[in-house]
Coordinates of N, CA and C in Angstrom, one line a residue:
X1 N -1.2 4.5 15.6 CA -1.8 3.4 16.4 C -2.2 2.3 15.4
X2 N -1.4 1.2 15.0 CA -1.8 0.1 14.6 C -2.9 -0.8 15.3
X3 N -3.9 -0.6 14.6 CA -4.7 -1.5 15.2 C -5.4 -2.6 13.9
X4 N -6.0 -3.5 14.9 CA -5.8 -4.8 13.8 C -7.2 -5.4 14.2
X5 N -8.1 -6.2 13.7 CA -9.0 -7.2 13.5 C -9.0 -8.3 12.9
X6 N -9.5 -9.5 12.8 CA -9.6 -10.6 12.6 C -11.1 -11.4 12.1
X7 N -11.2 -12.5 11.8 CA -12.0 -13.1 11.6 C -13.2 -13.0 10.3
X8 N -12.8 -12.8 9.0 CA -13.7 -13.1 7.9 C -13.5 -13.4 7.0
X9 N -14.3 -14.3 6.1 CA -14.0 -14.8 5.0 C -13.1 -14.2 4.2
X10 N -12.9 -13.1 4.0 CA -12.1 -13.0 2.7 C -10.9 -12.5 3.2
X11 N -10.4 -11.7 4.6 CA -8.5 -11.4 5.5 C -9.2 -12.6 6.5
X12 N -7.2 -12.6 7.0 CA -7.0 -13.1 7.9 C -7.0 -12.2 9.4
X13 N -6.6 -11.1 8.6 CA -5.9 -10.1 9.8 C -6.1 -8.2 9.3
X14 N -6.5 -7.7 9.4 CA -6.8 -6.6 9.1 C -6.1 -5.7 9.6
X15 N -4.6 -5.3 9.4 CA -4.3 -3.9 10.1 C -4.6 -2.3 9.7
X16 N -4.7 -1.6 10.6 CA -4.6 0.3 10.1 C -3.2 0.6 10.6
X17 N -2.5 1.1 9.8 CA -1.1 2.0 9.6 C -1.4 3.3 9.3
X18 N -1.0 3.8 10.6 CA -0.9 5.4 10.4 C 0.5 6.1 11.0
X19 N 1.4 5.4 11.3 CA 2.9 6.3 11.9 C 3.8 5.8 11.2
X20 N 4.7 6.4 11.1 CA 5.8 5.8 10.1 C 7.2 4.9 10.7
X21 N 6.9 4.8 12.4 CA 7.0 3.4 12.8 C 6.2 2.0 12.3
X22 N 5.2 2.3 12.1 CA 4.5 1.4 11.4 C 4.4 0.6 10.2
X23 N 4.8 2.1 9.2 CA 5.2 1.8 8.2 C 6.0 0.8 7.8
X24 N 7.7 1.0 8.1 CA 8.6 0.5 8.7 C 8.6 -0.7 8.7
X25 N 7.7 -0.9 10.2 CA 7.5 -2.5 10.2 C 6.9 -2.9 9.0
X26 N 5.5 -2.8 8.5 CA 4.6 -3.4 8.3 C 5.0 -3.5 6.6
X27 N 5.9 -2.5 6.1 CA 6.9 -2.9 4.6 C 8.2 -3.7 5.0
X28 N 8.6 -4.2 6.1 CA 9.3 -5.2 6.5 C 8.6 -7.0 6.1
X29 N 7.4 -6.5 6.5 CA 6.6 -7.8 6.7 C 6.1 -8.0 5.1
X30 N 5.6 -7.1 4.2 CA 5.4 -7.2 3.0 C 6.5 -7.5 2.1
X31 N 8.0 -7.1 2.2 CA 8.9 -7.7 1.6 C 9.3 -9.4 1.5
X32 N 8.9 -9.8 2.8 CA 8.6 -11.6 3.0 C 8.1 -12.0 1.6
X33 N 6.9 -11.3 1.0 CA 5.9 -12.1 -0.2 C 6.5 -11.8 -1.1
X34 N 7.7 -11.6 -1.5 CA 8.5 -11.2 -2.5 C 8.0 -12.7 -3.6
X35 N 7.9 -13.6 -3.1 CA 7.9 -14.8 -3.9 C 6.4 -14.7 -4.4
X36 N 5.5 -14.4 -3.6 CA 4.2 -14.6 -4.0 C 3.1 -13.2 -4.4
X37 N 4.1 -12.0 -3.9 CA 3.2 -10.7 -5.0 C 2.4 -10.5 -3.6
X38 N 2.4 -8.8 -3.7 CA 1.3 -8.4 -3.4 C -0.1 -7.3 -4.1
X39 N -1.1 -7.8 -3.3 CA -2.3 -6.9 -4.5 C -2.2 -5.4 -3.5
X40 N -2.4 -4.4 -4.2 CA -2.3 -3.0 -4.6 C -3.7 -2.0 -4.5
X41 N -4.1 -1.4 -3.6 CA -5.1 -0.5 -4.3 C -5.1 0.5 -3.6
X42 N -5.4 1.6 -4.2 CA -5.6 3.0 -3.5 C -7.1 3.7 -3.7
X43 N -7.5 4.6 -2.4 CA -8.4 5.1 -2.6 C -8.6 6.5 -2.0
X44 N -9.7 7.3 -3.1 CA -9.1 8.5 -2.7 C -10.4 9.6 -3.3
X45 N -10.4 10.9 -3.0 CA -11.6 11.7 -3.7 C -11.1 11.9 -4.9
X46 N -11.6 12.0 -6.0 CA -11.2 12.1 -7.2 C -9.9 11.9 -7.6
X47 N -9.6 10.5 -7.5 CA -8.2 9.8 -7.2 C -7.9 9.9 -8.4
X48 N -6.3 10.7 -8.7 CA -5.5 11.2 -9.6 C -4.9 12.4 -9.1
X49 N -4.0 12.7 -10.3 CA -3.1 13.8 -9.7 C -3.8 15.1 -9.0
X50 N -5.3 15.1 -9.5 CA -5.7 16.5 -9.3 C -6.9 16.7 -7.9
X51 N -6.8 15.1 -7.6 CA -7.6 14.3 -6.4 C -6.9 14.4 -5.3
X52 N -6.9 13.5 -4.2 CA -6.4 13.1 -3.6 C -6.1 11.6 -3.5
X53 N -4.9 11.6 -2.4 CA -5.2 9.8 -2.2 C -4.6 9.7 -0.4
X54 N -6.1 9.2 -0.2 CA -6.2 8.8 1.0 C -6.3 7.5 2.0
X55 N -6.5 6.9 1.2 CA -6.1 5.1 1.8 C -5.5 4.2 0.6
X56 N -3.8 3.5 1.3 CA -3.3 2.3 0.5 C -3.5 1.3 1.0
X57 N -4.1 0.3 0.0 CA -4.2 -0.7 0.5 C -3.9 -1.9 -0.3
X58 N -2.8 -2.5 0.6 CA -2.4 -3.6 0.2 C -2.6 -5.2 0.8
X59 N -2.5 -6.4 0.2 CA -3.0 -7.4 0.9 C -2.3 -8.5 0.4
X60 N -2.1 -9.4 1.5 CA -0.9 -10.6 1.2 C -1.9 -11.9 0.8
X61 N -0.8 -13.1 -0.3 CA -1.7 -14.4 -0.3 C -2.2 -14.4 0.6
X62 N -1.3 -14.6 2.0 CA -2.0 -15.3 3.3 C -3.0 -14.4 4.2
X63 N -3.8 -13.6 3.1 CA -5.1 -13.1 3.5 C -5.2 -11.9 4.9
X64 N -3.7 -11.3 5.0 CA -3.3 -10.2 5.5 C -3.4 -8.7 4.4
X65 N -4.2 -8.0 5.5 CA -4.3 -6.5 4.9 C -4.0 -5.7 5.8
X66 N -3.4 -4.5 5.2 CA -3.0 -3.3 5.4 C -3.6 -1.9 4.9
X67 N -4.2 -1.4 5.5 CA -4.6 0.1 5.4 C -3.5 1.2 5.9
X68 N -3.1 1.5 4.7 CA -2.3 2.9 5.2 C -3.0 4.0 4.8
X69 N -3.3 4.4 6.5 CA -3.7 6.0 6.0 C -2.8 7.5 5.6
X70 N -3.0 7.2 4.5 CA -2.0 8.6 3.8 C -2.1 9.7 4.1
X71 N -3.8 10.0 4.8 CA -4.3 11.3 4.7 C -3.3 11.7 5.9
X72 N -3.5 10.9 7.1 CA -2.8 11.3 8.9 C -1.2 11.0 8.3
X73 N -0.3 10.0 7.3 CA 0.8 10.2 7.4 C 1.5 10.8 6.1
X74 N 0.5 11.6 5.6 CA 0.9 13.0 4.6 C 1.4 12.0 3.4
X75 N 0.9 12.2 2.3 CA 1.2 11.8 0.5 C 3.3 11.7 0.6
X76 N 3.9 12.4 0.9 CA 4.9 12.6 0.0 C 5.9 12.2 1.4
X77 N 6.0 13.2 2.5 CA 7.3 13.4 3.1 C 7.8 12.3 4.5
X78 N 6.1 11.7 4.7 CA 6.4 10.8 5.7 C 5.7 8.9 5.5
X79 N 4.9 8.8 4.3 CA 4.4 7.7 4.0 C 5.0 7.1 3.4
X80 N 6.0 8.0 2.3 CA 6.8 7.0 1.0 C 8.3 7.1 1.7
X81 N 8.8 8.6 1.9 CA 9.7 8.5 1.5 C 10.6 8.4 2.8
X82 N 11.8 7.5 3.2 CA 12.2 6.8 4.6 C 11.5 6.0 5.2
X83 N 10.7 5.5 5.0 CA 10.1 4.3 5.5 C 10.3 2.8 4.9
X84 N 10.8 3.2 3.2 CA 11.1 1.8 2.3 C 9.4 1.6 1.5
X85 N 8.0 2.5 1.9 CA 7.0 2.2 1.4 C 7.3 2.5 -0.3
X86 N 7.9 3.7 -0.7 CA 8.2 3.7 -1.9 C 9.6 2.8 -2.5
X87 N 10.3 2.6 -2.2 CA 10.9 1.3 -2.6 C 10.6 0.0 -2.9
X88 N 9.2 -0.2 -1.8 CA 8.5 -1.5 -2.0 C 7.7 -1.3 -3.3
X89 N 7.1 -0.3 -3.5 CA 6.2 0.4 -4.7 C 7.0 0.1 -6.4
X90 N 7.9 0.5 -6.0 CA 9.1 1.1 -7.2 C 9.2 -0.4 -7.8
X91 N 9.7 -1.2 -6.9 CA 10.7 -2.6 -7.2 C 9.5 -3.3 -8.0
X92 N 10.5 -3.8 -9.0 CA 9.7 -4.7 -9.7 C 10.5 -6.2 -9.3
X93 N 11.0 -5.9 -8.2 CA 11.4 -7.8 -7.7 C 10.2 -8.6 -7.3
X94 N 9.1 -7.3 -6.5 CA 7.7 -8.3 -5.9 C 6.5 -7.8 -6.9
X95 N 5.6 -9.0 -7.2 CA 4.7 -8.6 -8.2 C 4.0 -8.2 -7.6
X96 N 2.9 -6.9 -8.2 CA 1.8 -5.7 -7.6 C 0.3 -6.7 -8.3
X97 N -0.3 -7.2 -8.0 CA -1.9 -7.1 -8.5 C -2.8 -6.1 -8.5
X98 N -2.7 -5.8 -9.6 CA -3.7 -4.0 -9.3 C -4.8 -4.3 -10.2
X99 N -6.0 -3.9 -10.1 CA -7.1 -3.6 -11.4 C -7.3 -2.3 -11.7
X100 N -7.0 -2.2 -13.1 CA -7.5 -0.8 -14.0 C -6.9 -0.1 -12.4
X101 N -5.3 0.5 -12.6 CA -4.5 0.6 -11.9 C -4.3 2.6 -12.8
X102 N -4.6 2.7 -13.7 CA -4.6 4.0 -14.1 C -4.7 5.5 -13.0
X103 N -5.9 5.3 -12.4 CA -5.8 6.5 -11.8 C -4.8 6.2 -10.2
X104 N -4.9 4.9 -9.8 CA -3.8 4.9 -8.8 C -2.3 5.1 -9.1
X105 N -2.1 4.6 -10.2 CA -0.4 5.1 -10.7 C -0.5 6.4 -11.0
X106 N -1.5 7.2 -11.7 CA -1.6 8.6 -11.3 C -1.2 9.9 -10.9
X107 N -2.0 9.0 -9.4 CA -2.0 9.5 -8.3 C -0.5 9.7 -7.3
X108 N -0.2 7.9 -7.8 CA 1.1 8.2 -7.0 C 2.0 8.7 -7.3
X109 N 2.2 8.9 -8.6 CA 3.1 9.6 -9.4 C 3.2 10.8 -8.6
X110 N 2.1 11.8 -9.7 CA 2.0 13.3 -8.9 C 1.2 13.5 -7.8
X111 N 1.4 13.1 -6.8 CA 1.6 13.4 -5.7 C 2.0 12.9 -4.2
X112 N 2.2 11.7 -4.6 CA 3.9 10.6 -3.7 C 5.0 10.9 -4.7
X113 N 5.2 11.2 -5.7 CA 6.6 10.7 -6.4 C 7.1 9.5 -6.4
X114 N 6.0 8.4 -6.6 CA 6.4 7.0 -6.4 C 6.0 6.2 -7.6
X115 N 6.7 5.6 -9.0 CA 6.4 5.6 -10.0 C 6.7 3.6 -9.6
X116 N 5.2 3.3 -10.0 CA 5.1 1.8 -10.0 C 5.5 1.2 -11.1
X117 N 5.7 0.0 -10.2 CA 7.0 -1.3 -11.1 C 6.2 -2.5 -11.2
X118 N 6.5 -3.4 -11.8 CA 6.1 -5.0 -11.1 C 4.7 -5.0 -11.5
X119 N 3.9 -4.3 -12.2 CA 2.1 -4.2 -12.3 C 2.0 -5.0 -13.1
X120 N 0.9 -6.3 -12.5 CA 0.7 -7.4 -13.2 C -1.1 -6.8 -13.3

């Protein structure tokens, strides 16, 4: 169930992605900012390989965010891989904004198998 919010200073638009219809779309829509980067973050209980990781979240210049919940669409078999989320990950065509990105590359590593590109 994609559901979405509006209205505050710092998004324009707030979505939650949890089906891998969603996904789909919603790395459709993030491929667009190819030109302008998107920012990166994950969060998770003791986020690293030996953690988990339970929310990605990414966010466009034009002040669009996305919550993907990893925990409901599983780390490895239905969030990264056939949806294009790990291809968008991988590519270093679109630039990633991450801070002190350590334990999220990590994380995605061992246990998405999705090794980040493009980390500005």
């Amino acid at each position: 169930m994609m559901a979405s919010s509006s209205g505050s200073q710092f998004y324009k638009t707030l979505e939650w992605v949890d089906t891998p219809s969603e996904v789909e779309e919603t790395v459709t829509k993030l491929w667009r900012q190819e030109k302008n980067g998107i920012a990166v973050d994950c969060e998770g209980h003791n986020l690293g390989r030996d953690g988990t990781l339970d929310i990605l979240t990414i966010a466009t210049m034009n002040r669009k965010v996305f919550l993907f919940d990893v925990t409901k669409l599983g780390a490895t078999a239905t969030a990264f891989n056939g949806t294009g989320l790990k291809d968008l990950l991988e590519s270093d065509r679109i630039t990633k904004l991450m801070f002190d990105c350590r334990n999220d590359s990590d994380a995605l590593v061992h246990l998405c198998n999705v090794m980040l590109a493009g980390v500005l």
